[in-house]
Short mmCIF file of C-alpha atoms in Angstrom, two decimals:
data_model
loop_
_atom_site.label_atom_id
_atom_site.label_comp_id
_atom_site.label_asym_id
_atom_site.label_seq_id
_atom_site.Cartn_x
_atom_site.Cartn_y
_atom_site.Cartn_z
CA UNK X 14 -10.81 3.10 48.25
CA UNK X 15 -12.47 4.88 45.76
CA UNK X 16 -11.16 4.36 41.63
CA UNK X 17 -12.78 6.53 39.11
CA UNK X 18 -12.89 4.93 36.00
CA UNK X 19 -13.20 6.27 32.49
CA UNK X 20 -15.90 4.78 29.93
CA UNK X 21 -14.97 5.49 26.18
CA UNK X 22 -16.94 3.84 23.15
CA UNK X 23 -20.41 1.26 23.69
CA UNK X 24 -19.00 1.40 27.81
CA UNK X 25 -20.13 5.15 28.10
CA UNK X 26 -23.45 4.13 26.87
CA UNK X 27 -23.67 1.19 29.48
CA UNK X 28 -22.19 3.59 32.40
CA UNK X 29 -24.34 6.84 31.36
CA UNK X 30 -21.50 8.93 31.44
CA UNK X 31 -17.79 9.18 30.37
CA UNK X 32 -16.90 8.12 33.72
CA UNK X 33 -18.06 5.90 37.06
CA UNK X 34 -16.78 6.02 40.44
CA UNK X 35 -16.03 2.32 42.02
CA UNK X 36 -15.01 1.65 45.89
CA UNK X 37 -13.03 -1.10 45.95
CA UNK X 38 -11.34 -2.67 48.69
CA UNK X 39 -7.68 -1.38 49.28
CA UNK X 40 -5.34 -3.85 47.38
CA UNK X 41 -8.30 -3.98 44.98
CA UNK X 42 -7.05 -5.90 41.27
CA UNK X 43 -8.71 -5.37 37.99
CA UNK X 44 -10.37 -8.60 38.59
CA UNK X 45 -12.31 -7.13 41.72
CA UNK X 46 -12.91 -3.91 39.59
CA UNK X 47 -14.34 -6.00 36.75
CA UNK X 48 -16.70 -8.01 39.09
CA UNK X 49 -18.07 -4.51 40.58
CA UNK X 50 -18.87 -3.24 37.91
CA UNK X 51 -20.44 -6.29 35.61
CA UNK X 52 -22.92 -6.79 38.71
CA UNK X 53 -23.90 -3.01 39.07
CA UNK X 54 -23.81 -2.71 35.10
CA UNK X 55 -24.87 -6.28 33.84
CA UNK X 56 -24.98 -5.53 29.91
CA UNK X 57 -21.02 -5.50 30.61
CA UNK X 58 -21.01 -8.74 30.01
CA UNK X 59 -22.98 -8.57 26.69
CA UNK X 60 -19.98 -7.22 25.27
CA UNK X 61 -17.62 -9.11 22.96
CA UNK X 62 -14.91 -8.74 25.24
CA UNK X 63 -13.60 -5.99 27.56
CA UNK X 64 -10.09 -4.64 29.09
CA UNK X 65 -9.13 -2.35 31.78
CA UNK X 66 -6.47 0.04 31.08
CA UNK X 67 -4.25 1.41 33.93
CA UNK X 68 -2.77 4.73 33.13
CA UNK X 69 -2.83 4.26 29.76
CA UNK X 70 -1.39 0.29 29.65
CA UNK X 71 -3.77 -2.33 28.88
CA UNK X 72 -3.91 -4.41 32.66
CA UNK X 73 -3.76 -7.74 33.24
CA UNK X 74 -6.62 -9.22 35.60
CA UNK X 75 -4.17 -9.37 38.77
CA UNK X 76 -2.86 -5.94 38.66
CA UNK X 77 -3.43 -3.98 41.72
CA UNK X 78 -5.10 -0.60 41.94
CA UNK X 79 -5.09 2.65 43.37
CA UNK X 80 -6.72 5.39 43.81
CA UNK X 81 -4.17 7.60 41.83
CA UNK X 82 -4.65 5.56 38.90
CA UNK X 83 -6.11 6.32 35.53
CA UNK X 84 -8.06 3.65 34.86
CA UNK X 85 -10.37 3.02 31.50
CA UNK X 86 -12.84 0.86 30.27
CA UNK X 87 -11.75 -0.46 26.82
CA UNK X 88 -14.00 -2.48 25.00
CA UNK X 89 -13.80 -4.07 21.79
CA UNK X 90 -11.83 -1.64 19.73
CA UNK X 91 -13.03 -0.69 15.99
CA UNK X 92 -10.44 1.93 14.93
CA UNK X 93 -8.82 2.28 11.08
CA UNK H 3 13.09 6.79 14.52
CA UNK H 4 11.64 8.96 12.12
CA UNK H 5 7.75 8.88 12.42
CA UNK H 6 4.56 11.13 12.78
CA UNK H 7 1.49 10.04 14.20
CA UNK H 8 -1.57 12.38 14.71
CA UNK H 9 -5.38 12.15 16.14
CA UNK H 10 -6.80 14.91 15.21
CA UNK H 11 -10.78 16.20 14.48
CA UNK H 12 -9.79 17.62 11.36
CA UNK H 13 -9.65 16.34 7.70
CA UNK H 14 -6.40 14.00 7.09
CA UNK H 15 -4.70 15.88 4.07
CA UNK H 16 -3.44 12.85 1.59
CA UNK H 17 -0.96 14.67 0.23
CA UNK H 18 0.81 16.00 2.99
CA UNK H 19 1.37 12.92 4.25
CA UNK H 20 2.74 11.33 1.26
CA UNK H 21 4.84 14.29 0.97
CA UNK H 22 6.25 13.74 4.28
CA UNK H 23 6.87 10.11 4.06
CA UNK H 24 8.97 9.88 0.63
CA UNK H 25 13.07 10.23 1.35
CA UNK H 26 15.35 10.48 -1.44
CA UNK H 27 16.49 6.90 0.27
CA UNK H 28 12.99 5.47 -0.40
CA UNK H 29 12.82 3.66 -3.91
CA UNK H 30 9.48 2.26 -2.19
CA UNK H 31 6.51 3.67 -0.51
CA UNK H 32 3.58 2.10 0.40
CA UNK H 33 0.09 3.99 1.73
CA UNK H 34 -2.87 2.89 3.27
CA UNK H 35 -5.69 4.79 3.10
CA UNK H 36 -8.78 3.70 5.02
CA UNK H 37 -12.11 5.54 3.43
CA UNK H 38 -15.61 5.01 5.26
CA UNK H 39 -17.68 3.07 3.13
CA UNK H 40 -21.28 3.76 2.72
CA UNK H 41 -22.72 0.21 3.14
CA UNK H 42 -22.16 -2.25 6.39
CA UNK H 43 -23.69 -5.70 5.67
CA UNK H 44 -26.02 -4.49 2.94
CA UNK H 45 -27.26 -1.47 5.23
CA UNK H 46 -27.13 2.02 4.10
CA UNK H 47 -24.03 3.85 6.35
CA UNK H 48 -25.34 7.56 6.90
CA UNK H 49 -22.11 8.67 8.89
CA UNK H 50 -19.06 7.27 11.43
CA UNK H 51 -18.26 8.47 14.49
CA UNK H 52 -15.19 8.00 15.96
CA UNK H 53 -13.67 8.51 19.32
CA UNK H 54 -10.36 7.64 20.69
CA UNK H 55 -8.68 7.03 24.34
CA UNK H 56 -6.14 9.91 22.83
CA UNK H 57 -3.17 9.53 25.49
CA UNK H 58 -3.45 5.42 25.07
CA UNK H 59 -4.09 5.30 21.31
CA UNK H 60 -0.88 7.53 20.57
CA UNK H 61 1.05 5.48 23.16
CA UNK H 62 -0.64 2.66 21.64
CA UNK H 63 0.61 3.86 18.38
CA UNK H 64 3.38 4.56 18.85
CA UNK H 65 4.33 1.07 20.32
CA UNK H 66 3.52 0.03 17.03
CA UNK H 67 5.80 2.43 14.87
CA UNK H 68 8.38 1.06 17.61
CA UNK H 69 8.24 -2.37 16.32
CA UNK H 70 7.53 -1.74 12.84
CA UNK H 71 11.14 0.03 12.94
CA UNK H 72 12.63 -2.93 14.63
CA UNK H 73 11.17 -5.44 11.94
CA UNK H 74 12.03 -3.79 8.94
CA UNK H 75 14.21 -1.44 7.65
CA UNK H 76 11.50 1.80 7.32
CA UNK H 77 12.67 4.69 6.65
CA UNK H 78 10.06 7.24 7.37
CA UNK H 79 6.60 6.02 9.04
CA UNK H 80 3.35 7.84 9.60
CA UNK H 81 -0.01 7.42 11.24
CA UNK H 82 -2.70 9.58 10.91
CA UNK H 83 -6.14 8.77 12.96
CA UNK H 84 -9.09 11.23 12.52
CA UNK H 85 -11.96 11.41 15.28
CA UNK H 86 -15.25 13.33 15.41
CA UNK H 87 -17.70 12.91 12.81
CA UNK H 88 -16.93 11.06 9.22
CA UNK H 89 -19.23 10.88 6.17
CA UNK H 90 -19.23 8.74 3.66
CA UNK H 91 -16.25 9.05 1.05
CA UNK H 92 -14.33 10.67 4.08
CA UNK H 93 -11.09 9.54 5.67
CA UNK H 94 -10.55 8.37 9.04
CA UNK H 95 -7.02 6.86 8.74
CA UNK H 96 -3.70 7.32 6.88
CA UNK H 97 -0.67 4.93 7.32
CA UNK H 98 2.59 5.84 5.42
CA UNK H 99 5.82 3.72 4.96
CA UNK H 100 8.93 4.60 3.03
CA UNK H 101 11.54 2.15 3.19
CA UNK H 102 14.62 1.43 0.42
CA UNK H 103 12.56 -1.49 -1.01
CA UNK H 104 8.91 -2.48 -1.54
CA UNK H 105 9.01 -5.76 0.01
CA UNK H 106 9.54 -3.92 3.74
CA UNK H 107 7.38 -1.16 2.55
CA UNK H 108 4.06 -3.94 1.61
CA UNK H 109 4.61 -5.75 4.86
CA UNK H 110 5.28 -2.79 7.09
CA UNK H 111 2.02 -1.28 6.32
CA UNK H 112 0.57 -4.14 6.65
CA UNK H 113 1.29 -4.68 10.10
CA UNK H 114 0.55 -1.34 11.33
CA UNK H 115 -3.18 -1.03 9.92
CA UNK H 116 -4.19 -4.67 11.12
CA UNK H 117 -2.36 -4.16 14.59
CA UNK H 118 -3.48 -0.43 14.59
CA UNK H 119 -7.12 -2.20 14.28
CA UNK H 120 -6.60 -4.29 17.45
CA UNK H 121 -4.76 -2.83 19.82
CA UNK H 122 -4.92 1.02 19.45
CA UNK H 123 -8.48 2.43 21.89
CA UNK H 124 -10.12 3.70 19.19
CA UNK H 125 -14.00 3.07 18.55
CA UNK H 126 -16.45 3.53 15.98
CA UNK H 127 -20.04 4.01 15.59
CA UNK H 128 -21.65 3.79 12.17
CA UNK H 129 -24.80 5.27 11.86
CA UNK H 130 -27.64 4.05 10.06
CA UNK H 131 -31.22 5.37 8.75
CA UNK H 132 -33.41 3.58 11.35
CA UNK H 133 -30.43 3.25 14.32
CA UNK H 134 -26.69 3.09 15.34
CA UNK H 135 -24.39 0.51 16.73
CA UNK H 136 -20.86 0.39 17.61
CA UNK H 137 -18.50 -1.61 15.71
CA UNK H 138 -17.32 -5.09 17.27
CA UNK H 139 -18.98 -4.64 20.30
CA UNK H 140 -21.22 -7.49 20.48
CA UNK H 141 -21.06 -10.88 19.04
CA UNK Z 21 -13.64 -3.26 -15.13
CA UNK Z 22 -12.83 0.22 -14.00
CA UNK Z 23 -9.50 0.93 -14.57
CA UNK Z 24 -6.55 3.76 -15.29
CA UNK Z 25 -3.61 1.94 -17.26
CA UNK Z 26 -1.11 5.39 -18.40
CA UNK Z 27 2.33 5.99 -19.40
CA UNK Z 28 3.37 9.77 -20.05
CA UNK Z 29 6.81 11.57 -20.16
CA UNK Z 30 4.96 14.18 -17.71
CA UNK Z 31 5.26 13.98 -13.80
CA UNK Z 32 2.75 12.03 -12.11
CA UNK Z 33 0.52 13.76 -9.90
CA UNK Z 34 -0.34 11.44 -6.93
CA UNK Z 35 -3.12 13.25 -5.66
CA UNK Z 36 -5.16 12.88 -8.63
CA UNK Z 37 -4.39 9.29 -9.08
CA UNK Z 38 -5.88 9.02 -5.20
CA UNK Z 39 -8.91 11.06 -6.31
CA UNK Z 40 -10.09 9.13 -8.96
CA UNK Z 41 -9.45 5.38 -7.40
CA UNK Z 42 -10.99 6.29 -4.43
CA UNK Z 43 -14.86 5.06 -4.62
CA UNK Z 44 -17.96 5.36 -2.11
CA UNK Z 45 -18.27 1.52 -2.12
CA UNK Z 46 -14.51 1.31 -0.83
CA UNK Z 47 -12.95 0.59 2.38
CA UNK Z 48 -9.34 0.26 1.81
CA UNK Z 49 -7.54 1.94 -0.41
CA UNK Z 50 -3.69 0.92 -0.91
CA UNK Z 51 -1.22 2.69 -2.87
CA UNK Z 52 2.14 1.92 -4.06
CA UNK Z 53 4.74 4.55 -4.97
CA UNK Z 54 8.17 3.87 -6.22
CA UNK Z 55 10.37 6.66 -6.02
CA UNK Z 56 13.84 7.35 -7.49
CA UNK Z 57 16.43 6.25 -5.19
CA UNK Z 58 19.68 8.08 -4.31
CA UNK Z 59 21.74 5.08 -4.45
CA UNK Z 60 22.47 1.95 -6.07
CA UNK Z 61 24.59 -0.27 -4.02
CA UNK Z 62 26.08 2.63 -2.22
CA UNK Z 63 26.50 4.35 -5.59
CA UNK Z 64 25.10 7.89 -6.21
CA UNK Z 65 22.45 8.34 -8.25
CA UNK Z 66 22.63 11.30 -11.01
CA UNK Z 67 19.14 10.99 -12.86
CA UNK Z 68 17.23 8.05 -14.05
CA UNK Z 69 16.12 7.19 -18.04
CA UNK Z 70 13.00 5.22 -18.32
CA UNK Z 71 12.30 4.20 -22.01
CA UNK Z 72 8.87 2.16 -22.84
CA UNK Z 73 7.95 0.12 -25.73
CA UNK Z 74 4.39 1.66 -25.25
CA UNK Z 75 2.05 -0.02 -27.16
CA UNK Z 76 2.91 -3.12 -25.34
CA UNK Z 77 3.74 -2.02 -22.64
CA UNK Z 78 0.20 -0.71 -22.49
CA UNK Z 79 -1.26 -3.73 -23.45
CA UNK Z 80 0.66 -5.43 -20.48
CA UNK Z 81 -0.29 -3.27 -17.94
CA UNK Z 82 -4.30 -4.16 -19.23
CA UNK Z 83 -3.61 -7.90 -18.70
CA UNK Z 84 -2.04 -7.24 -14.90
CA UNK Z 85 -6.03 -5.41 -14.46
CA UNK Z 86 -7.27 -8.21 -16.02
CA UNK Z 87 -5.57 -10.59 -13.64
CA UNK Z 88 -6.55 -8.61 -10.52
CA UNK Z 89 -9.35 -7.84 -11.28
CA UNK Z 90 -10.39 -11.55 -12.15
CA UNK Z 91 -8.37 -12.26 -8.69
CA UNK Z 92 -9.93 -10.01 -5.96
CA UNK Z 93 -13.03 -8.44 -5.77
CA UNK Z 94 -11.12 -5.01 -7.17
CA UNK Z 95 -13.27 -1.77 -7.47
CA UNK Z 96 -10.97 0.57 -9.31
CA UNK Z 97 -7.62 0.08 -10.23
CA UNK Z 98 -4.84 2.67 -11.26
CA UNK Z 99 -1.53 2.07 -12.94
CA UNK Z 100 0.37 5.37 -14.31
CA UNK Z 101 3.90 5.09 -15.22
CA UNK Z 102 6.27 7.47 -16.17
CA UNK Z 103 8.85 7.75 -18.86
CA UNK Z 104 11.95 9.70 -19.87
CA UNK Z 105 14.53 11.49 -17.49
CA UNK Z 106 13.86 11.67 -13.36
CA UNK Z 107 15.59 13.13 -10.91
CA UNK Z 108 15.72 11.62 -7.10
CA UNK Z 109 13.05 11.93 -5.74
CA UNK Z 110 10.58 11.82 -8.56
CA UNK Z 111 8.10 9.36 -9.16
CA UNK Z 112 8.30 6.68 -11.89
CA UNK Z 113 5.36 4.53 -11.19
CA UNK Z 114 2.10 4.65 -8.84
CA UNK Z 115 -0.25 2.25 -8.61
CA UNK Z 116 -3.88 2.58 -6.53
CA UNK Z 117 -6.24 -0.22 -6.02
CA UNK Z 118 -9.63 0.01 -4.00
CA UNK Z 119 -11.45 -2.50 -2.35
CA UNK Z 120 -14.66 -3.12 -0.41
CA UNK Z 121 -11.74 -4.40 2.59
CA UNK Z 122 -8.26 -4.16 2.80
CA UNK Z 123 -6.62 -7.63 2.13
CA UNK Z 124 -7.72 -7.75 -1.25
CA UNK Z 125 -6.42 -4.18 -1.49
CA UNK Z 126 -2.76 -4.77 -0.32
CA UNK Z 127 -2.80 -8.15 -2.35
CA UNK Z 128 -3.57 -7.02 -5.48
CA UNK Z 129 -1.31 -3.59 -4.97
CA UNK Z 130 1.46 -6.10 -4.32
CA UNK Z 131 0.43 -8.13 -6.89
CA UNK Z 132 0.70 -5.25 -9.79
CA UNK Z 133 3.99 -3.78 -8.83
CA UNK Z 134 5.63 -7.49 -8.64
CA UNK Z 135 4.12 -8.42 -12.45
CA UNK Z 136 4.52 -5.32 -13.44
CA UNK Z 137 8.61 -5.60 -12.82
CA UNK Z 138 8.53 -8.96 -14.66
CA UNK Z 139 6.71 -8.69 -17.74
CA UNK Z 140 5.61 -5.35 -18.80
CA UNK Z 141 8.71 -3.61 -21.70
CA UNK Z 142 9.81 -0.72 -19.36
CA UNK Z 143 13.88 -0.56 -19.60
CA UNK Z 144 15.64 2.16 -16.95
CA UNK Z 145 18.63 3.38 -16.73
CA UNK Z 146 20.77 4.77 -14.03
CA UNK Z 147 23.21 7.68 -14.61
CA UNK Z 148 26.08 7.69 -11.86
CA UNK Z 149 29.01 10.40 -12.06
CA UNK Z 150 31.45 8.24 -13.94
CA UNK Z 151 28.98 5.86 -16.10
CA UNK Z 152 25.67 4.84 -16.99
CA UNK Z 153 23.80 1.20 -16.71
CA UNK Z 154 20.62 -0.57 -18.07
CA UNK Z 155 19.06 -2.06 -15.08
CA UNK Z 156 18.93 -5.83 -15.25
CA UNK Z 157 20.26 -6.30 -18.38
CA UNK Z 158 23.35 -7.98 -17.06
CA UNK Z 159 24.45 -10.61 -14.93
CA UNK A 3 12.33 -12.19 -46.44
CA UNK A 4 13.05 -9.01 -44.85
CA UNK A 5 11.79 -8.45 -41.03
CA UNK A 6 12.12 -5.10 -39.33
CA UNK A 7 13.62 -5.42 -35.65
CA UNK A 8 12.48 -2.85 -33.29
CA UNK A 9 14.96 -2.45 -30.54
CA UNK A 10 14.55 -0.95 -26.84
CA UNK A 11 17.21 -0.65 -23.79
CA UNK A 12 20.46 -1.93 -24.34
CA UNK A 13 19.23 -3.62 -27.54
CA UNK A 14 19.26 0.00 -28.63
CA UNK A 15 23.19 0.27 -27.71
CA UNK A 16 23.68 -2.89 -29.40
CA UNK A 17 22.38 -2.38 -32.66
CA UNK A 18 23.12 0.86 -32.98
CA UNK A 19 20.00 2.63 -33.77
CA UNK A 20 16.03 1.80 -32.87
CA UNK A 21 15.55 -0.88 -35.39
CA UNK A 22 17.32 -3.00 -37.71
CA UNK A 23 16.68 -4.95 -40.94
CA UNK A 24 17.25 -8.91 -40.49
CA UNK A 25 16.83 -10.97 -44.06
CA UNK A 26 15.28 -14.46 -42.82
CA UNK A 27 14.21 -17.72 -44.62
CA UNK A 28 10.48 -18.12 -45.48
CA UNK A 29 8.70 -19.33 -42.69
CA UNK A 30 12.00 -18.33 -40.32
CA UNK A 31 10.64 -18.36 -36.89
CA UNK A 32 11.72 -16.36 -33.29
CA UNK A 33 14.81 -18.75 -33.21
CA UNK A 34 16.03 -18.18 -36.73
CA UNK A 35 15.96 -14.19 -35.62
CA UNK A 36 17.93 -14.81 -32.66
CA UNK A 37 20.43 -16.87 -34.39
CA UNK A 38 20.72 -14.43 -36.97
CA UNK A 39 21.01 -11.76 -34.68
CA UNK A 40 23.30 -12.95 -32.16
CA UNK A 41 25.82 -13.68 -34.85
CA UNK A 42 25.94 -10.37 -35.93
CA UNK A 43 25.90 -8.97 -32.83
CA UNK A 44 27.54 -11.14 -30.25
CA UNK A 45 26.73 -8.82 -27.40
CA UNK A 46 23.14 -9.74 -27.14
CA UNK A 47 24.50 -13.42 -26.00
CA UNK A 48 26.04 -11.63 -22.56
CA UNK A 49 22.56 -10.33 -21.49
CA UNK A 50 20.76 -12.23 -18.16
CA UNK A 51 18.24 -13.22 -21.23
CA UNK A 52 15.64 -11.69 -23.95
CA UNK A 53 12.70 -12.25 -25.54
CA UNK A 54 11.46 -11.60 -28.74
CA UNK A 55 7.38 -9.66 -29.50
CA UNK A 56 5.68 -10.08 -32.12
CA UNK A 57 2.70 -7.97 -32.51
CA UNK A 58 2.78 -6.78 -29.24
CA UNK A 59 2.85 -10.00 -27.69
CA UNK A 60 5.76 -12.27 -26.07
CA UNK A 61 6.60 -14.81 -28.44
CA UNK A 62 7.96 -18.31 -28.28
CA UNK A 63 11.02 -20.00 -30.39
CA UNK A 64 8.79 -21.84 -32.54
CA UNK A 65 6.71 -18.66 -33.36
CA UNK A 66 6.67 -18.02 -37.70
CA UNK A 67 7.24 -14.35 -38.81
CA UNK A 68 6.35 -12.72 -41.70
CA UNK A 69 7.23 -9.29 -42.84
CA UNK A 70 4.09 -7.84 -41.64
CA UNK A 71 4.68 -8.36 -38.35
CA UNK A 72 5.61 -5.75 -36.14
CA UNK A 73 8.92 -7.50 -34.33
CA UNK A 74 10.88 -6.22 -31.22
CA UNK A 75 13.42 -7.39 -29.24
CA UNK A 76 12.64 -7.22 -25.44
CA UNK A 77 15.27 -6.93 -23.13
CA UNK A 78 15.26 -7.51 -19.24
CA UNK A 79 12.74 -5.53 -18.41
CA UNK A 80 13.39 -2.79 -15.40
CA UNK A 81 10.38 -0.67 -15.22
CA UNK A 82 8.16 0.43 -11.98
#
């Protein structure tokens, strides 16, 4: 399946673009979404720390996907 | 739950949203006003930027006002995040509490600017002469 | 030190207390602002009489700056208090206190108000329907 | 000697005007005022507590007054 996932903050600057598309396999977790994209975007893992968000919750590794989700890259946050 | 929490691109008006929080319950309010400084670490800040996640951050904040409420008796609550461009002196966030007593007032504000600062998707860039970086992201 | 220490009979205006502690070199800005309250211990509130013995009380208010200023790394500090008759709803006392971050901010703001109750000659009143009572003054 | 007694709050109420004359002992100190005071006005002795300033300053028991000094009596204070 295909996710689309939104960048916001330093993540738009390591995707190139407010958003990426990501085929997963179906039954795909946050996990497997993480490991995609860390190996196709490596400076990922440069980053302090990073969540996923699923429509508009922050995820927890084993939550599954799908392609009607609205899911976001959220990296360290630096609001206030 | 009375509250009002905003993201908006224009400037936050101070006194608007003091005038909003006091209640002729409140004995005690308490306001936060975050300003952006013009030096990070010694460095010279030329501007901020900020962006948010909009639909998460106001869910995001929100969740907060929720438990602020259940914590301590508040009266009236606000939140105001600005986004977009922020010179020095300028002000990218407003946090408002009104409650019958200071004590709830202090520590009710308290919690929502330190919780706003690490849960709520909001990011910021600061901009210096010779580059930019965005805050927290790397160790 | 750069400080505000004022008591007037005139209303405060909270704006102008935010304008002048706010400072390039600051971060967080927290404000307190007690307000009249509608009710004492489910009694209504008519008006409120605030008498100072001023030249103290002025004198107190510098040695709360002193103290916070000599405790946190304070940039400006505000303390305006008013005296003579308010209604609910008006504003007795505001306090403003900018800092380079915000802990130092909320703990000194906290710290002012609390000292501020304790030692500085400031004597209210409350006016209810059927009687009048100096605040404190009796067990 | 004669001290002048400046009176706020309920002192006010219970002396009866904004000040009042109190004839001392040389060398009388803080205590000898409050004696002095709270036989003639037995009212003061039902408040939480009080404190006497001199000069502008809180002032202890042992404290010596002269007639120069400016002297109030400070009731429990309820400001802010």
């Amino acid at each position: 399946m295909k996710v689309n996932v939104l960048a916001f903050g330093i993540a738009k600057d390591i995707f190139g673009g407010s958003s990426v598309e990501v085929e997963l396999p179906e039954q795909g977790t946050t996990q497997n979404l993480k490991q995609s994209l860390e190996e196709r975007y490596p400076r990922l893992k440069h980053l302090v720390s990073y969540m996923v968000a699923v429509n508009n919750e922050y995820a927890s590794d084993e939550s599954l996907l799908t392609e009607r989700d609205e899911v976001a890259i959220i990296p360290p946050v630096s609001g206030g | 739950m009375n509250n009002q929490i905003k993201i908006s691109d224009q400037p936050l008006n101070i006194q608007s949203c003091i005038d909003w929080v006091m209640t002729p319950q409140s004995g005690g309010i308490n306001i936060f006003i975050g300003t952006v400084r013009n030096a990070t670490k010694g460095k010279i800040v030329m501007r901020l930027e900020f962006e948010a996640y909009e639909a998460m951050a106001l869910k995001e904040m929100h969740k907060i006002a929720e438990k602020a409420f259940s914590k301590w008796p508040v009266q009236k609550l606000l939140i105001h995040h600005r986004i977009g461009v922020l010179k020095v002196g300028e002000v990218p966030v407003i946090i408002g509490v009104s409650c019958a007593h200071r004590d709830a007032a202090f520590e009710a504000c308290r919690y929502i600017i330190d919780t706003l600062k690490e849960t709520v998707p909001i990011w910021k860039k600061e901009i210096f002469e010779d580059g930019e970086v965005w805050v927290a992201a790397h160790p």
